[in-house]
CSV table of C-alpha atoms in Angstrom, one decimal:
chain,number,residue,atom,x,y,z
L,1,MET,CA,121.4,126.4,69.5
L,2,PRO,CA,121.3,124.5,66.2
L,3,GLY,CA,123.7,121.6,66.2
L,4,HIS,CA,124.9,121.9,69.7
L,5,PHE,CA,123.6,121.6,73.3
L,6,GLU,CA,123.1,124.7,75.4
L,7,PRO,CA,122.5,124.8,79.2
L,8,LEU,CA,119.0,125.5,80.5
L,9,PRO,CA,118.4,127.7,83.4
L,10,GLY,CA,118.2,125.6,86.6
L,11,GLY,CA,120.0,122.7,85.0
L,12,GLY,CA,119.6,120.4,82.0
L,13,ALA,CA,120.3,121.1,78.3
L,14,ALA,CA,118.5,121.9,75.1
L,15,VAL,CA,119.3,121.4,71.4
L,16,ALA,CA,117.4,122.1,68.2
L,17,LEU,CA,117.1,118.9,66.0
L,18,ASP,CA,115.6,118.6,62.6
L,19,ASP,CA,113.5,115.6,61.6
L,20,VAL,CA,116.4,113.8,59.9
L,21,GLU,CA,118.7,114.2,63.0
L,22,ILE,CA,115.9,113.0,65.3
L,23,SER,CA,115.4,109.9,63.0
L,24,ILE,CA,119.2,109.2,62.9
L,25,ILE,CA,119.7,109.4,66.6
L,26,ARG,CA,116.6,107.3,67.4
L,27,SER,CA,117.5,104.7,64.9
L,28,LEU,CA,121.1,104.4,66.3
L,29,ALA,CA,119.7,104.1,69.8
L,30,VAL,CA,117.3,101.3,68.8
L,31,GLN,CA,120.2,99.5,67.1
L,32,LEU,CA,122.3,99.9,70.2
L,33,MET,CA,119.6,98.4,72.4
L,34,GLU,CA,119.2,95.5,69.9
L,35,LEU,CA,122.9,94.9,70.0
L,36,ILE,CA,123.2,94.9,73.8
L,37,GLY,CA,120.3,92.5,74.0
L,38,PRO,CA,117.7,91.7,76.7
L,39,GLY,CA,118.6,91.4,80.4
L,40,PRO,CA,118.3,88.2,82.4
L,41,ALA,CA,114.9,89.3,83.8
L,42,GLU,CA,113.5,89.6,80.3
L,43,ASP,CA,114.7,86.1,79.6
L,44,ALA,CA,112.9,84.9,82.8
L,45,PRO,CA,109.9,87.2,83.1
L,46,GLY,CA,108.2,85.2,85.9
L,47,ASP,CA,111.1,85.8,88.3
L,48,PRO,CA,111.5,89.4,89.5
L,49,LEU,CA,114.7,88.5,91.3
L,50,ALA,CA,116.3,86.9,88.2
L,51,GLU,CA,118.3,89.9,87.2
L,52,LEU,CA,119.5,90.7,90.7
L,53,PHE,CA,121.0,87.2,91.3
L,54,ALA,CA,121.9,86.2,87.8
L,55,ASP,CA,125.6,85.8,87.0
L,56,GLY,CA,126.8,87.6,83.9
L,57,PRO,CA,129.0,86.1,81.2
L,58,SER,CA,132.6,85.3,82.1
L,59,GLU,CA,134.0,85.5,78.5
L,60,PRO,CA,134.4,88.7,76.5
L,61,PRO,CA,131.8,89.2,73.7
L,62,SER,CA,132.8,88.0,70.2
L,63,ASP,CA,131.3,91.0,68.5
L,64,PRO,CA,134.0,93.8,68.2
L,65,VAL,CA,131.4,96.5,69.1
L,66,LEU,CA,130.4,94.7,72.3
L,67,ARG,CA,134.0,94.1,73.1
L,68,ARG,CA,134.5,97.9,72.9
L,69,LEU,CA,131.4,98.6,75.0
L,70,PHE,CA,132.3,95.9,77.6
L,71,PRO,CA,136.1,95.6,77.6
L,72,ASP,CA,138.1,93.4,79.9
L,73,ALA,CA,138.7,95.1,83.3
L,74,TYR,CA,142.2,93.6,83.8
L,75,SER,CA,144.3,93.9,80.7
L,76,ASP,CA,147.6,95.6,80.0
L,77,PRO,CA,147.5,97.6,76.7
L,78,GLU,CA,151.2,96.7,76.3
L,79,GLY,CA,150.5,93.1,76.8
L,80,PRO,CA,151.2,90.8,79.7
L,81,ALA,CA,154.8,90.4,80.9
L,82,SER,CA,154.5,86.6,81.1
L,83,PRO,CA,152.1,83.7,80.2
L,84,GLY,CA,151.3,83.4,84.0
L,85,GLU,CA,150.4,87.1,84.1
L,86,ALA,CA,148.2,86.7,81.0
L,87,GLU,CA,146.4,83.8,82.7
L,88,GLU,CA,145.9,85.8,85.9
L,89,GLN,CA,144.6,88.8,84.0
L,90,ARG,CA,142.1,86.5,82.1
L,91,ALA,CA,140.9,85.0,85.4
L,92,HIS,CA,140.4,88.4,87.1
L,93,SER,CA,138.7,89.8,84.0
L,94,ALA,CA,136.3,86.8,83.9
L,95,GLU,CA,135.4,87.2,87.6
L,96,PHE,CA,134.9,90.9,87.3
L,97,ARG,CA,132.8,90.5,84.1
L,98,ARG,CA,130.6,87.8,85.7
L,99,TYR,CA,129.6,90.2,88.5
L,100,THR,CA,129.4,93.5,86.6
L,101,GLU,CA,128.4,93.0,83.0
L,102,ASN,CA,124.7,92.5,83.6
L,103,ASP,CA,124.5,95.8,85.5
L,104,LEU,CA,126.6,97.6,82.8
L,105,ARG,CA,124.3,96.2,80.1
L,106,ALA,CA,121.2,97.3,82.0
L,107,GLY,CA,122.6,100.8,82.4
L,108,LYS,CA,123.4,101.1,78.7
L,109,ARG,CA,119.9,99.8,77.8
L,110,GLU,CA,118.4,102.4,80.2
L,111,ASN,CA,120.4,105.2,78.7
L,112,ALA,CA,119.5,104.2,75.1
L,113,LEU,CA,115.8,103.9,76.1
L,114,ALA,CA,115.9,107.4,77.7
L,115,VAL,CA,117.1,108.8,74.3
L,116,ILE,CA,114.3,107.0,72.4
L,117,ARG,CA,111.6,108.2,74.9
L,118,THR,CA,112.7,111.8,74.9
L,119,LEU,CA,112.8,111.9,71.1
L,120,ASP,CA,109.4,110.2,70.9
L,121,ALA,CA,108.0,112.8,73.3
L,122,LEU,CA,109.1,115.7,71.1
L,123,SER,CA,106.4,117.8,69.5
L,124,SER,CA,107.4,119.3,66.1
L,125,GLY,CA,108.7,122.9,66.1
L,126,GLY,CA,106.7,123.6,63.0
L,127,GLU,CA,109.6,123.7,60.4
L,128,GLY,CA,110.6,120.0,60.3
L,129,GLY,CA,112.2,119.9,63.7
L,130,ALA,CA,111.9,120.5,67.4
L,131,VAL,CA,113.8,121.7,70.4
L,132,LEU,CA,114.8,118.9,72.7
L,133,LYS,CA,114.9,119.9,76.4
L,134,LEU,CA,116.5,117.6,78.8
L,135,SER,CA,116.5,117.5,82.6
L,136,PRO,CA,119.8,117.1,84.4
L,137,GLU,CA,119.2,113.3,84.8
L,138,GLU,CA,118.2,113.0,81.1
L,139,SER,CA,121.3,114.9,80.1
L,140,ARG,CA,123.5,112.4,81.9
L,141,GLN,CA,121.6,109.5,80.3
L,142,TRP,CA,122.0,111.1,76.9
L,143,LEU,CA,125.7,111.6,77.6
L,144,GLY,CA,126.1,107.9,78.3
L,145,ALA,CA,124.2,106.9,75.2
L,146,LEU,CA,126.1,109.3,73.0
L,147,ASN,CA,129.4,107.9,74.3
L,148,ASP,CA,128.2,104.3,73.7
L,149,LEU,CA,127.0,105.2,70.1
L,150,ARG,CA,130.4,106.7,69.3
L,151,LEU,CA,132.2,103.7,70.7
L,152,ALA,CA,130.0,101.4,68.6
L,153,ILE,CA,130.5,103.3,65.4
L,154,GLY,CA,134.2,103.7,66.2
L,155,ALA,CA,134.5,99.9,66.6
L,156,ARG,CA,132.8,99.3,63.3
L,157,LEU,CA,135.1,101.9,61.6
L,158,ASP,CA,138.1,100.4,63.4
L,159,ILE,CA,138.9,103.8,65.0
L,160,GLY,CA,141.5,103.4,67.7
L,161,ASP,CA,142.5,107.1,68.3
L,162,GLU,CA,142.0,110.6,66.9
L,163,ASP,CA,144.6,110.1,64.2
L,164,ASP,CA,142.3,107.4,62.7
L,165,THR,CA,139.5,110.0,62.7
L,166,ASP,CA,141.6,112.5,60.8
L,167,VAL,CA,142.3,109.9,58.0
L,168,LEU,CA,138.7,108.9,57.8
L,169,PHE,CA,137.5,112.5,57.7
L,170,GLY,CA,139.3,112.8,54.3
L,171,LEU,CA,137.4,109.9,52.7
L,172,PRO,CA,135.8,110.6,49.3
L,173,ASP,CA,132.0,111.0,49.3
L,174,GLU,CA,131.6,107.7,47.4
L,175,ASP,CA,133.3,105.7,50.1
L,176,ALA,CA,130.7,103.5,51.9
L,177,ARG,CA,132.1,104.4,55.3
L,178,LYS,CA,131.6,108.2,54.8
L,179,PRO,CA,128.1,108.3,56.3
L,180,MET,CA,129.2,106.5,59.4
L,181,VAL,CA,132.3,108.7,59.7
L,182,MET,CA,130.0,111.8,59.5
L,183,ALA,CA,127.7,110.4,62.1
L,184,TYR,CA,130.7,109.6,64.4
L,185,LEU,CA,131.9,113.2,64.1
L,186,TRP,CA,128.4,114.7,64.5
L,187,LEU,CA,127.7,112.7,67.6
L,188,GLY,CA,131.1,113.7,69.0
L,189,GLY,CA,130.1,117.4,68.6
L,190,LEU,CA,126.8,116.8,70.4
L,191,GLN,CA,128.6,114.9,73.1
L,192,GLU,CA,131.2,117.6,73.6
L,193,THR,CA,128.6,120.4,73.9
L,194,LEU,CA,126.5,118.3,76.2
L,195,VAL,CA,129.5,117.8,78.5
L,196,GLY,CA,129.9,121.6,78.5
L,197,THR,CA,126.3,122.0,79.8
L,198,LEU,CA,127.0,119.7,82.7
L,199,MET,CA,130.1,121.5,83.9
L,200,PRO,CA,129.7,123.6,87.0
């Protein structure tokens, strides 16, 4: 089980994590929550319906990580065919973002918070680590959070596809990006094995 998730009888997943791994994942999840920011209800705590009826932003985020986490819904990777089509795509993306981004942010915050809570609830296994056991619902939340963490790190490293990963994997140890690359690859392994536990 070390280093990868395994399925639990009756659903869910388990993985053995040492103290350093627990600390890294928790720290990354906290940073992700800080980056995503508070929801509308947290901005207006006296109004319980604020988040339900609040419009989201209509412009894409300026931060490249947030742009990767909350991409435009209507965009052609090859680029628009004409200026009119580009304007139409922007208008559709703005409208879609206005009605969906708050919910997307709330879901990503909830997933990151689930990671933090499950790690905080761990009791030490006695040798500097513990076995994390997740319910099926927690497994899905972890999967979402791991995906978001990899997208965030990938955006910071400017990773666009797997070819970029291959180049970065060969970085010398003294390169300042090396720890982030190793975290990206490690989280990818966790994500892949967690997906395997959720397959029927």
